[in-house]
Short mmCIF file of C-alpha atoms and ligand atoms in Angstrom, two decimals:
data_model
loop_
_atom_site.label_atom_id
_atom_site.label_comp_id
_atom_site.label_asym_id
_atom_site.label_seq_id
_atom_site.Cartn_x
_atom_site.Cartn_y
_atom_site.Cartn_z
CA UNK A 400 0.00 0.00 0.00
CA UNK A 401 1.31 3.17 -1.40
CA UNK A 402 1.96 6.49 1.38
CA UNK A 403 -1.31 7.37 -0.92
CA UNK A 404 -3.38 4.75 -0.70
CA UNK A 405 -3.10 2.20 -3.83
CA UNK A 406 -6.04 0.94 -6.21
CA UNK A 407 -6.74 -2.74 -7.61
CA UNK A 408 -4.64 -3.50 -10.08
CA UNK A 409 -5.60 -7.62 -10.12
CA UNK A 410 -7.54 -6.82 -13.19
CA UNK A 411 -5.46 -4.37 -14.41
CA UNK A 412 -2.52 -6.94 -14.95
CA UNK A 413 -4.93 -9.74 -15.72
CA UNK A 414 -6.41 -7.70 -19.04
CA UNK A 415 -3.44 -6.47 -20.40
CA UNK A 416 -4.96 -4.53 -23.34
CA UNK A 417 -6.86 -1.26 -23.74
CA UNK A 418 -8.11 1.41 -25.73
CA UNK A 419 -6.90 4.85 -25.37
CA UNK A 420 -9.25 7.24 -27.17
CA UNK A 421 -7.62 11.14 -28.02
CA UNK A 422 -10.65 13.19 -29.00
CA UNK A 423 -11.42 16.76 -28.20
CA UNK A 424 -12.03 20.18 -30.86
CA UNK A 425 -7.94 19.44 -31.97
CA UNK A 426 -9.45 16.45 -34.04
CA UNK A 427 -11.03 19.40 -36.68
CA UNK A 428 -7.70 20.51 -37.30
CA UNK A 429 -6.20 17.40 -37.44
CA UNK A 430 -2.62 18.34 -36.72
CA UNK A 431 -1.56 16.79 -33.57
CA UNK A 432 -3.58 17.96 -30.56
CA UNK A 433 -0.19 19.50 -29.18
CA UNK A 434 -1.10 21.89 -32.48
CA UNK A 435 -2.19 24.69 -30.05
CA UNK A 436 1.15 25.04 -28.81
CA UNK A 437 3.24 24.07 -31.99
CA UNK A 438 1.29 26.95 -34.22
CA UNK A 439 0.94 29.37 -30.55
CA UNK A 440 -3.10 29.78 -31.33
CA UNK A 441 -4.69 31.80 -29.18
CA UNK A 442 -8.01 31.44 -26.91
CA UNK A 443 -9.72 33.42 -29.37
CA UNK A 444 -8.21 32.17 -32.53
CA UNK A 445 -9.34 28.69 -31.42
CA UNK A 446 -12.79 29.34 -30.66
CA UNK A 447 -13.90 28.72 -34.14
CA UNK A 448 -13.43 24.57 -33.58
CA UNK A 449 -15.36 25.39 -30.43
CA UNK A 450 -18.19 27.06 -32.11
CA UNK A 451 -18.28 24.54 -35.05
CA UNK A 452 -17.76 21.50 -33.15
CA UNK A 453 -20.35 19.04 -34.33
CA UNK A 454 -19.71 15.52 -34.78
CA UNK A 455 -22.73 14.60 -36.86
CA UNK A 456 -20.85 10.65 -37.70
CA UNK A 457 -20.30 10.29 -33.80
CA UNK A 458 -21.71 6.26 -32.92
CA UNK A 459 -19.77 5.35 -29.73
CA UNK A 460 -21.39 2.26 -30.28
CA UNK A 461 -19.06 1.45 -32.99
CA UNK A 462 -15.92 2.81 -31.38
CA UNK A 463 -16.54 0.21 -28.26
CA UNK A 464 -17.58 -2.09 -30.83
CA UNK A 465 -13.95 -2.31 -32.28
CA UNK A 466 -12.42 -1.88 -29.19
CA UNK A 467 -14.02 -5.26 -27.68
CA UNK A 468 -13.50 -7.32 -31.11
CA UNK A 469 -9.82 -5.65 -31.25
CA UNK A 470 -9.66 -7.79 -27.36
CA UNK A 471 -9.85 -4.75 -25.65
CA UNK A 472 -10.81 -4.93 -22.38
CA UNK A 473 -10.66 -1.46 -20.62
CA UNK A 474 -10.33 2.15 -22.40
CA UNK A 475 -9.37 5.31 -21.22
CA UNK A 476 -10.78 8.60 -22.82
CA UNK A 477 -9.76 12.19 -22.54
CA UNK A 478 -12.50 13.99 -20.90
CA UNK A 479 -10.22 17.33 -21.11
CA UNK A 480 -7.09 17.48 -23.06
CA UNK A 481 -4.30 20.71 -22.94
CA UNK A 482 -6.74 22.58 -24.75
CA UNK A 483 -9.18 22.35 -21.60
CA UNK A 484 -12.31 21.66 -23.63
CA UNK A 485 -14.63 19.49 -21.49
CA UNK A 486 -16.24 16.49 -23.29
CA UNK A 487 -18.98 16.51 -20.45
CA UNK A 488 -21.58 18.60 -18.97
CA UNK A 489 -19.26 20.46 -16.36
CA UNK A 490 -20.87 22.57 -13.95
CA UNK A 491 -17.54 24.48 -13.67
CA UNK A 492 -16.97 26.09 -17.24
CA UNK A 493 -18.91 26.62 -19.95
CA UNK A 494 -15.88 25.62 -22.13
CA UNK A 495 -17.61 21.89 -22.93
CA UNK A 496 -19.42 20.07 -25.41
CA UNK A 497 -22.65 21.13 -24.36
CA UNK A 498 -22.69 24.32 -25.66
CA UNK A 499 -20.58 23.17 -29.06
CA UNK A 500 -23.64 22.64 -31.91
CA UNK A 501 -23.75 18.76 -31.10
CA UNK A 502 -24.87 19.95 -27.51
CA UNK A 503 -25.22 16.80 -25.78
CA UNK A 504 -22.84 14.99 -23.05
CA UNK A 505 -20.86 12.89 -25.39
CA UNK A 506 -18.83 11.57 -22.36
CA UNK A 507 -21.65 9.94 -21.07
CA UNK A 508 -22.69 8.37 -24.35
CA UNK A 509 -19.06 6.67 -24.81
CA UNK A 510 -19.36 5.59 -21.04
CA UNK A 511 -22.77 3.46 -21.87
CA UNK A 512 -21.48 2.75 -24.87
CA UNK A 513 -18.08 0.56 -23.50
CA UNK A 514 -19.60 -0.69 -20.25
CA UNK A 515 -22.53 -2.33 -22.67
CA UNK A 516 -19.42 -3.95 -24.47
CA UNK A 517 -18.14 -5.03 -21.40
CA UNK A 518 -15.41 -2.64 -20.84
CA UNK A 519 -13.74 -1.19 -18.29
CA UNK A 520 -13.85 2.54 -17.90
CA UNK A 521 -10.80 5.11 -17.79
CA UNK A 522 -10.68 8.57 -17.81
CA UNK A 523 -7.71 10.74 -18.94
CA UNK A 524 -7.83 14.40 -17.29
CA UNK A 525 -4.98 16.79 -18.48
CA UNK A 526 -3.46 19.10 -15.44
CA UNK A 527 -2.43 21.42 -18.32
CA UNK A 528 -5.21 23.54 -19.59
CA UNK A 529 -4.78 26.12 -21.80
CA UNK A 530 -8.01 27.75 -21.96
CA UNK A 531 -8.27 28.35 -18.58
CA UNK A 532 -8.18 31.99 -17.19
CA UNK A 533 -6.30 30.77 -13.85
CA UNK A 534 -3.64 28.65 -15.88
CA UNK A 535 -0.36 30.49 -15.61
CA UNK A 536 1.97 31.17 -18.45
CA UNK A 537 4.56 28.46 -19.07
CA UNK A 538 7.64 27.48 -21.65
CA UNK A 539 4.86 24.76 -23.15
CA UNK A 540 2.09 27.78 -22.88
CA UNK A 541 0.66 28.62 -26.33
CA UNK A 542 1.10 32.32 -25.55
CA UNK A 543 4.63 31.93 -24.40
CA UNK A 544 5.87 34.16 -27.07
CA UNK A 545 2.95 35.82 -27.61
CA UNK A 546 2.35 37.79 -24.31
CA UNK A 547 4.32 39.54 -21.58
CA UNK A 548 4.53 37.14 -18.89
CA UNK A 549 3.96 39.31 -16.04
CA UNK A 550 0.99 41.16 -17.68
CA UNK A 551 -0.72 37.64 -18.70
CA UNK A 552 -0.39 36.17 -14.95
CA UNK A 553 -2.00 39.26 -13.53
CA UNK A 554 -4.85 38.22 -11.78
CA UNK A 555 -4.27 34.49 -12.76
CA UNK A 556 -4.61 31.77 -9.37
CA UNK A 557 -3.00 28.56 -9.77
CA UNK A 558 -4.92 27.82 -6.34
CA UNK A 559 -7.92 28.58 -7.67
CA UNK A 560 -7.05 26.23 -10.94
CA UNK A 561 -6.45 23.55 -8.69
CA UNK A 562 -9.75 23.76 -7.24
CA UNK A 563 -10.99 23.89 -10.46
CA UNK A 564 -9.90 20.05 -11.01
CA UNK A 565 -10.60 18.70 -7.96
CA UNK A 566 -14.29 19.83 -8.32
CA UNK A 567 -13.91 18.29 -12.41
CA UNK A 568 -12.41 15.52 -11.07
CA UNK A 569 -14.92 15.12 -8.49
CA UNK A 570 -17.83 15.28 -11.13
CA UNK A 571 -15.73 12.74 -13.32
CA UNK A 572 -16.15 9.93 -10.49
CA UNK A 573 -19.11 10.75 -9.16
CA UNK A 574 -21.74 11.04 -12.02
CA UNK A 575 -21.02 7.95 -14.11
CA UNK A 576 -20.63 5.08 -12.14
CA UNK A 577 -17.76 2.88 -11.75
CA UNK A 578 -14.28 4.48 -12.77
CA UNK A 579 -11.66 1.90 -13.05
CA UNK A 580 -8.58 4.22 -14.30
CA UNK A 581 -7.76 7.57 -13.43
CA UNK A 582 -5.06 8.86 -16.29
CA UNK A 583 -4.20 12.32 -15.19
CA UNK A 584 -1.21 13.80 -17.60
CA UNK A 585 1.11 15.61 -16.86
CA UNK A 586 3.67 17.10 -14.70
CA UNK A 587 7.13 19.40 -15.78
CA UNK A 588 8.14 20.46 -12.14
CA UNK A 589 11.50 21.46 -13.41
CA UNK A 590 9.58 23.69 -15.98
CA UNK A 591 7.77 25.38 -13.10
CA UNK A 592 4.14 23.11 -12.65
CA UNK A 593 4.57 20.10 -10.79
CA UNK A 594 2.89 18.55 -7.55
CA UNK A 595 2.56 22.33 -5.58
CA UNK A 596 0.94 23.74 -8.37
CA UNK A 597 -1.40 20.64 -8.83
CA UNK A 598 -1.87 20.53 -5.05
CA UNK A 599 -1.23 16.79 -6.13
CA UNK A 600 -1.79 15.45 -2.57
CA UNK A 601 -5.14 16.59 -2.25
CA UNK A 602 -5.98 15.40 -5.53
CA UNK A 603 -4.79 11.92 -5.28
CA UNK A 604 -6.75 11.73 -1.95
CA UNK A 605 -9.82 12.69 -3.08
CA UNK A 606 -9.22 10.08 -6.13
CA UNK A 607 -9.22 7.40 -3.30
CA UNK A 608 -11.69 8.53 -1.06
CA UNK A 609 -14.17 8.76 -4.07
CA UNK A 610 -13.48 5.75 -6.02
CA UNK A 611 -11.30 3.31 -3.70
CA UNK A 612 -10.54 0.42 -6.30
CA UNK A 613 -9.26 3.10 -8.76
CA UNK A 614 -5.88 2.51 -10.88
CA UNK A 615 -4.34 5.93 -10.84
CA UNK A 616 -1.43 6.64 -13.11
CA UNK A 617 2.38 8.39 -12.29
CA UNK A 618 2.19 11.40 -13.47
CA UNK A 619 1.24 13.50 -10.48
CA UNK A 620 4.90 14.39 -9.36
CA UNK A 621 4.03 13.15 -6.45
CA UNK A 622 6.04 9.60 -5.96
CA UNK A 623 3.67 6.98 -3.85
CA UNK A 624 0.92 8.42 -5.66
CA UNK A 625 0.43 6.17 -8.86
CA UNK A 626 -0.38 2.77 -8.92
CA UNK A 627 1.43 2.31 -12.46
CA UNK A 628 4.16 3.69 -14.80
CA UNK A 629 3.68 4.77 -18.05
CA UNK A 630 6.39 4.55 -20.51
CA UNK A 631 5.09 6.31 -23.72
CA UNK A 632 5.89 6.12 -27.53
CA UNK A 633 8.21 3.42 -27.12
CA UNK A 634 8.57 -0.08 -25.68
CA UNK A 635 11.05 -0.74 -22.35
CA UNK A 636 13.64 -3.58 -23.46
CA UNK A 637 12.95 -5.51 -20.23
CA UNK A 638 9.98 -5.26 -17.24
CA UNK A 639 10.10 -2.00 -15.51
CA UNK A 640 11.05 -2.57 -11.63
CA UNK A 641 11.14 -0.12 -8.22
CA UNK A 642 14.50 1.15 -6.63
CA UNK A 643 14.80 -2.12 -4.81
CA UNK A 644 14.60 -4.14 -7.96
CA UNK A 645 10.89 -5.25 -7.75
CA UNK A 646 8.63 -6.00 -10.52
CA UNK A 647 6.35 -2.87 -11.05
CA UNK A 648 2.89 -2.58 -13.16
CA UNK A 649 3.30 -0.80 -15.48
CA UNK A 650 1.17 0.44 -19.04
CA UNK A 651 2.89 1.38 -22.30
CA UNK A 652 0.75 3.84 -23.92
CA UNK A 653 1.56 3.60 -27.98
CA UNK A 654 0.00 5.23 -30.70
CA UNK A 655 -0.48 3.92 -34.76
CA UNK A 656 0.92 6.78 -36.49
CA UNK A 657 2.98 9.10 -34.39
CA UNK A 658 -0.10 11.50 -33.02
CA UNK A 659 -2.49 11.09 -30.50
CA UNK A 660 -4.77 12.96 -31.76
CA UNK A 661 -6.58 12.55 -35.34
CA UNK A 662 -3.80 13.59 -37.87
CA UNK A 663 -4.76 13.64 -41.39
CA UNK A 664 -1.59 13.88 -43.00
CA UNK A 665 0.59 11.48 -41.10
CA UNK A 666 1.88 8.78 -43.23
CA UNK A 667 3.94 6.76 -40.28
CA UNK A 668 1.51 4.41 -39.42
CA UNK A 669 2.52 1.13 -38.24
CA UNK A 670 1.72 -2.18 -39.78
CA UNK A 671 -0.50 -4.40 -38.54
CA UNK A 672 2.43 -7.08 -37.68
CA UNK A 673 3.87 -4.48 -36.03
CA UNK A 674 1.24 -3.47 -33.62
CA UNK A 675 0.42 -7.47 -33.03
CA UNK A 676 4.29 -7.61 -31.90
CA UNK A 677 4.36 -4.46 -29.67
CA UNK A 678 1.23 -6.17 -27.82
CA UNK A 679 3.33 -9.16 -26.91
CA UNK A 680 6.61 -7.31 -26.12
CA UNK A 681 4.68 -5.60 -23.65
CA UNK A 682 2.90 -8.76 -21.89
CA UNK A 683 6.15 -10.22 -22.11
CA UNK A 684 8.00 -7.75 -20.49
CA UNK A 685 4.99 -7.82 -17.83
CA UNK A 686 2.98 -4.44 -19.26
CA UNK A 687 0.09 -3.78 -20.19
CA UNK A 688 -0.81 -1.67 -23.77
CA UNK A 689 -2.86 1.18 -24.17
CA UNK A 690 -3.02 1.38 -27.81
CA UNK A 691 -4.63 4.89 -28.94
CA UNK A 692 -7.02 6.01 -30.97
CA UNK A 693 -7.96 9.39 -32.36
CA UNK A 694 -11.59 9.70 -33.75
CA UNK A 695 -12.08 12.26 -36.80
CA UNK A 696 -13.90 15.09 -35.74
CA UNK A 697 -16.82 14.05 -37.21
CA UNK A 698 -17.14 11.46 -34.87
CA UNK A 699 -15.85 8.21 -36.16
CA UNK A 700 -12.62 6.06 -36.40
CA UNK A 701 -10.64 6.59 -39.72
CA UNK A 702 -10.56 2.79 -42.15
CA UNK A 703 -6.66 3.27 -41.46
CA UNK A 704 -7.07 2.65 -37.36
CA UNK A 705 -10.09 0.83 -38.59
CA UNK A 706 -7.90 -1.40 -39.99
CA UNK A 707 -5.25 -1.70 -37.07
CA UNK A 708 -7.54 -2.80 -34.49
CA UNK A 709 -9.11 -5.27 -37.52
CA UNK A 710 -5.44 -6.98 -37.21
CA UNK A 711 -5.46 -6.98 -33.57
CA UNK A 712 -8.73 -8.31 -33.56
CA UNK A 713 -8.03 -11.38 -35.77
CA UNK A 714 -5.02 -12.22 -34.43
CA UNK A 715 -6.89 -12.40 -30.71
CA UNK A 716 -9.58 -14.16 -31.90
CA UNK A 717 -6.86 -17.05 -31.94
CA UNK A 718 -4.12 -16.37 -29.54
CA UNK A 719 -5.87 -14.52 -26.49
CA UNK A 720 -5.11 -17.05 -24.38
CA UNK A 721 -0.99 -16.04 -24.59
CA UNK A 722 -2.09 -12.45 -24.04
CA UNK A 723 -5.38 -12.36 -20.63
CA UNK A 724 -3.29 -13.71 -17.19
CA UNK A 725 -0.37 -14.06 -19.16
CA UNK A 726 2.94 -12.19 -18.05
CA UNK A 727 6.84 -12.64 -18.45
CA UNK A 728 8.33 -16.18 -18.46
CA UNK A 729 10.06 -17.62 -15.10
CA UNK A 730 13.82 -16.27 -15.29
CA UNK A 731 15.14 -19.78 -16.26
CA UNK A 732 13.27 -19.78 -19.50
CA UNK A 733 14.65 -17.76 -22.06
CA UNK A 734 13.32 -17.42 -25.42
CA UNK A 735 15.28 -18.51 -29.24
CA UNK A 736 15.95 -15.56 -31.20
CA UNK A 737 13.18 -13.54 -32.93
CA UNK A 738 10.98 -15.44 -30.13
CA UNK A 739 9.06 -13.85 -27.40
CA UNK A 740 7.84 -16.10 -24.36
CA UNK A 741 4.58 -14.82 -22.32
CA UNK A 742 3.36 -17.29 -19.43
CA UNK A 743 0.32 -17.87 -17.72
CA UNK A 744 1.30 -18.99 -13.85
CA UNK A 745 -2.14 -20.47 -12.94
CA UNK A 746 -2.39 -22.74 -16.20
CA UNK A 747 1.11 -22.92 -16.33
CA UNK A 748 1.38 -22.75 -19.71
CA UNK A 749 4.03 -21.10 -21.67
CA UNK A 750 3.33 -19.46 -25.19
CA UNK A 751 6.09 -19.09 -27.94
CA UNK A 752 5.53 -16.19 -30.19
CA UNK A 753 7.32 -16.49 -33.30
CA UNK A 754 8.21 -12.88 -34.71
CA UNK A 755 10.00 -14.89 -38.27
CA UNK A 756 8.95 -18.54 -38.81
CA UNK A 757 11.80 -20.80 -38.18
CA UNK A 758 12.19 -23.53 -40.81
CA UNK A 759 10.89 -26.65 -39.52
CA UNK A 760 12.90 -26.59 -36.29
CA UNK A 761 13.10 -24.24 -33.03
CA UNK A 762 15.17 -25.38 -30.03
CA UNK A 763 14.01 -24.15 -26.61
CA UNK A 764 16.88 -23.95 -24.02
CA UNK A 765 16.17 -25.55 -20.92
CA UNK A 766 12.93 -26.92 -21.76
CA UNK A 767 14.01 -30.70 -21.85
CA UNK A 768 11.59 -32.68 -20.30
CA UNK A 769 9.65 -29.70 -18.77
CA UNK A 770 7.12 -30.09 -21.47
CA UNK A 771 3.47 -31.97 -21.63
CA UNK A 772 2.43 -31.14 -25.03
CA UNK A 773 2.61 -28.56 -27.25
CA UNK A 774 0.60 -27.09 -30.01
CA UNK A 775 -0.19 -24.44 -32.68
CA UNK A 776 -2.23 -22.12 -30.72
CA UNK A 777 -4.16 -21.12 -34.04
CA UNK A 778 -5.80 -23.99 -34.92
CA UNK A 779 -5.55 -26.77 -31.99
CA UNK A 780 -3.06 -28.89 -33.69
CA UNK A 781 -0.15 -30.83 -32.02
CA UNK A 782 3.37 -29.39 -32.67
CA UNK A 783 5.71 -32.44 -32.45
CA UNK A 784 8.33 -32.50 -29.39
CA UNK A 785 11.75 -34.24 -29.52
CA UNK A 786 13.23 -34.41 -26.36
CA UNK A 787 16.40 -36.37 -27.23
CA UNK A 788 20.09 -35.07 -27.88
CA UNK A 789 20.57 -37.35 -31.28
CA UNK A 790 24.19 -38.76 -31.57
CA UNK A 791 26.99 -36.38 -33.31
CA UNK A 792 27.13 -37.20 -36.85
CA UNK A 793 23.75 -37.36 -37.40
CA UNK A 794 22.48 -35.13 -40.56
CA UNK A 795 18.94 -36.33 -40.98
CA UNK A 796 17.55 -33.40 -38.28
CA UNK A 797 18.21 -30.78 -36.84
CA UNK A 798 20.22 -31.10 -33.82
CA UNK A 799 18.49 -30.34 -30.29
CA UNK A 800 21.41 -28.64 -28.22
CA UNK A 801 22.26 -30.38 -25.01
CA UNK A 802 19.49 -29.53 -22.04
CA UNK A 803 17.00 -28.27 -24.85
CA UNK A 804 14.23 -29.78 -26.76
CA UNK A 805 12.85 -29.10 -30.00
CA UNK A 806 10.22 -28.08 -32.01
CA UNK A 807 9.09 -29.94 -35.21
CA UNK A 808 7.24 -27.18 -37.23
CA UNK A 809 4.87 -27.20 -40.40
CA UNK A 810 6.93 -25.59 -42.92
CA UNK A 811 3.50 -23.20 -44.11
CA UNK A 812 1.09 -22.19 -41.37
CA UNK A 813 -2.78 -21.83 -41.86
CA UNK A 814 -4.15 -19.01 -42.57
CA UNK A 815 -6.25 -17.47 -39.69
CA UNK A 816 -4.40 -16.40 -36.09
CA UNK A 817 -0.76 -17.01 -37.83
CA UNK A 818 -0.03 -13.12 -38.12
CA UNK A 819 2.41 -13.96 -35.42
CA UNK A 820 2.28 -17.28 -34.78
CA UNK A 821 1.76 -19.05 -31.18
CA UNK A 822 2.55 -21.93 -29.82
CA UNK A 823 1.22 -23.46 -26.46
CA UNK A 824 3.75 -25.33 -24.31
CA UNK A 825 1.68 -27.53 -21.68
CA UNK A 826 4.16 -27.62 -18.93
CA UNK A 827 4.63 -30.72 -16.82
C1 GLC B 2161 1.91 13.30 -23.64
C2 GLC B 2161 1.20 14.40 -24.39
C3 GLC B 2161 -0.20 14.14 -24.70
C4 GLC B 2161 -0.70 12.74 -24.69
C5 GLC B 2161 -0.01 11.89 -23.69
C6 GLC B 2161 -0.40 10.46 -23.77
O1 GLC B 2161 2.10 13.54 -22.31
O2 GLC B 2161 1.27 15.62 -23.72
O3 GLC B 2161 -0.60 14.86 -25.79
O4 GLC B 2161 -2.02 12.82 -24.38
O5 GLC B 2161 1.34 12.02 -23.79
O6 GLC B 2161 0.42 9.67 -22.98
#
């Protein structure tokens, strides 16, 4: 238990995959939703997205649809961004969706929309905000060049700011139900806003008191605080442990194309192999992924994420089972090359992922007579075992190295589930 209290994170690690969702009025100009600070656009230059803000395509159905047949099992959504436009009816500003043409509480539809589907519910809350008239000027301010620093703070309260979230915040997990993840984002004390301007303490305890079981992120400056790290835009080469060398839980957030955001013009979006890969390096390195989304501004998800969570989708439709419970593999188990290992402690059974298809042989070290039975997780069917070291000058197969076993592989795979292909090891 955390100086902070901690949340329940038994599910958390269980699930290992989620939707992140980016959505806010930066999907109109579809530029990165940092684009309010990259092109300095003022309060007033920006209210035109705010006054034309009408997602007329918006079916949360189908976003929690595709998040559920992707294998997603929780999401997290950003009810206010940087920007500090508020996807839900907020009694504190009237800088939310309610008063944008669409005019309803689209929070609250996405909510019902993922709990029918059977998710789990997150919500992202940004401590920037750059709309806000207590928000101080800052080197990431959009106005940082813009205005005289001294003249812009006048009259500004970071005090009163940090009310301001604690009563959002309070709204956010009181008002719809169950909230499983609290994603707050982010913290730059060395830039000048950190856990005394975000009265972090008092924030983090009211997260508790009002929703006890809730997983709360790190990024509070506040250490003790979070109940996971979040390593973003890339993928830690081992599992992330604490100063005394413990195992943490951790959740690497990733996104398909480089923005969070919708981005129209971005042409580095991964492939669908890749994504399928970055799932298992995570679970293997004991993380979770948030894999993100960002909707078009007229409310749906572009045929290019579409697509992406597609992939995921068929390749979990076959190989769950080496993803849900699954984490690293016991020390003593290490995997061939281009192989990653996930493991499942209750069923004990270990999975193989194959990132290039061996031909017709794989030797696992160490596995020698530590193995039941083995298959191709795909389609059910047995993957032959040889156990034996075969004498020296032998050239009819491959040799198993002492202390290993081996694999006897299909040279072609079938076609469904094979993406990456899986192979159960039944441990004895
Ligand atoms: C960064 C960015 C932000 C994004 C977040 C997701 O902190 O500021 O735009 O929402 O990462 O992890």
């Amino acid at each position: 238990m955390g100086k902070y209290g901690s949340g329940d994170t038994k599910w958390f690690v269980h699930d290992r995959f989620g939707m992140f969702i980016h959505w806010g009025l930066y999907s109109m100009l579809a530029r990165h939703e940092w684009v309010r600070n990259t092109e300095q656009i003022s309060n007033e230059e920006y209210q035109v997205y705010f006054d034309l803000f009408n997602p007329d395509l918006f079916c949360p159905q189908e976003w929690a649809r595709a998040a559920r047949e992707a294998g997603m099992k929780y999401f997290v959504i950003t009810t206010k961004h940087h920007e500090g436009f508020c996807l839900w009816d907020t009694k504190y500003t009237d800088y939310k969706v309610t008063n944008t043409p669409i005019g309803r509480d689209l929070l609250r539809e996405v909510v019902d929309a993922f709990r029918a589907e059977g998710l789990r519910v997150g919500f992202y809350y940004s401590l920037l905000d750059w709309h806000h008239p207590d928000f101080t000027l800052d080197c990431l301010h959009p106005m940082r060049t813009r205005v005289k620093a001294e003249e812009f703070n006048r009259g500004r309260d970071m005090r009163r700011y940090a009310q301001y979230m604690r009563d959002q915040v309070t709204e956010l997990l009181t008002q719809y139900g169950k909230i499983d993840v609290m994603w707050f984002d982010f913290s730059y004390p060395e830039r000048g806003k950190g856990h005394e301007q975000w009265e972090s303490e008092e924030l983090i305890r009211l997260v508790r008191r009002l929703q006890p079981d809730i997983v709360v992120d790190n990024r509070l400056d506040l250490p003790g605080s979070g109940d996971i790290q979040t390593p973003e835009q890339f993928t830690p080469d081992a599992g992330l442990v604490d100063e005394e060398g413990k195992p943490v839980v951790w959740e690497g957030c990733q996104t398909f194309s480089g923005s969070w955001g919708y981005f129209r013009d971005e042409a580095s979006w991964k492939s669908v192999k890749m994504c399928i890969e970055m799932l298992i390096n995570h679970v293997s390195r004991g993380g979770n992924l948030l894999m993100n989304v960002g909707p078009t501004s007229r409310g749906y998800i572009d045929d290019r994420a579409m697509a992406r969570l597609a992939g995921f989708g068929a390749w979990m439709k076959y190989n769950s089972r080496s993803i849900y419970g699954c984490g690293p593999a016991p020390a003593d188990m290490v995997a061939p090359p281009d192989c990653r290992y996930t493991y499942n402690a209750e069923t004990k059974r270990l999975y193989l992922h194959c990132f290039a298809w061996p031909f017709r042989h794989v030797h696992l070290q160490g596995l020698c007579g530590r193995i039941r039975y083995a298959q191709l997780l795909a389609d059910g069917s047995e993957i032959k075992i040889r156990d034996e070291v075969l004498p020296e000058n032998s050239n009819l197969n491959s040799r198993t190295p002492g202390g290993a076993l081996t694999l006897e592989l299909p040279v072609v795979l079938p076609g469904q589930g094979t993406e990456v292909p899986v192979i159960e090891l039944f441990l004895k």
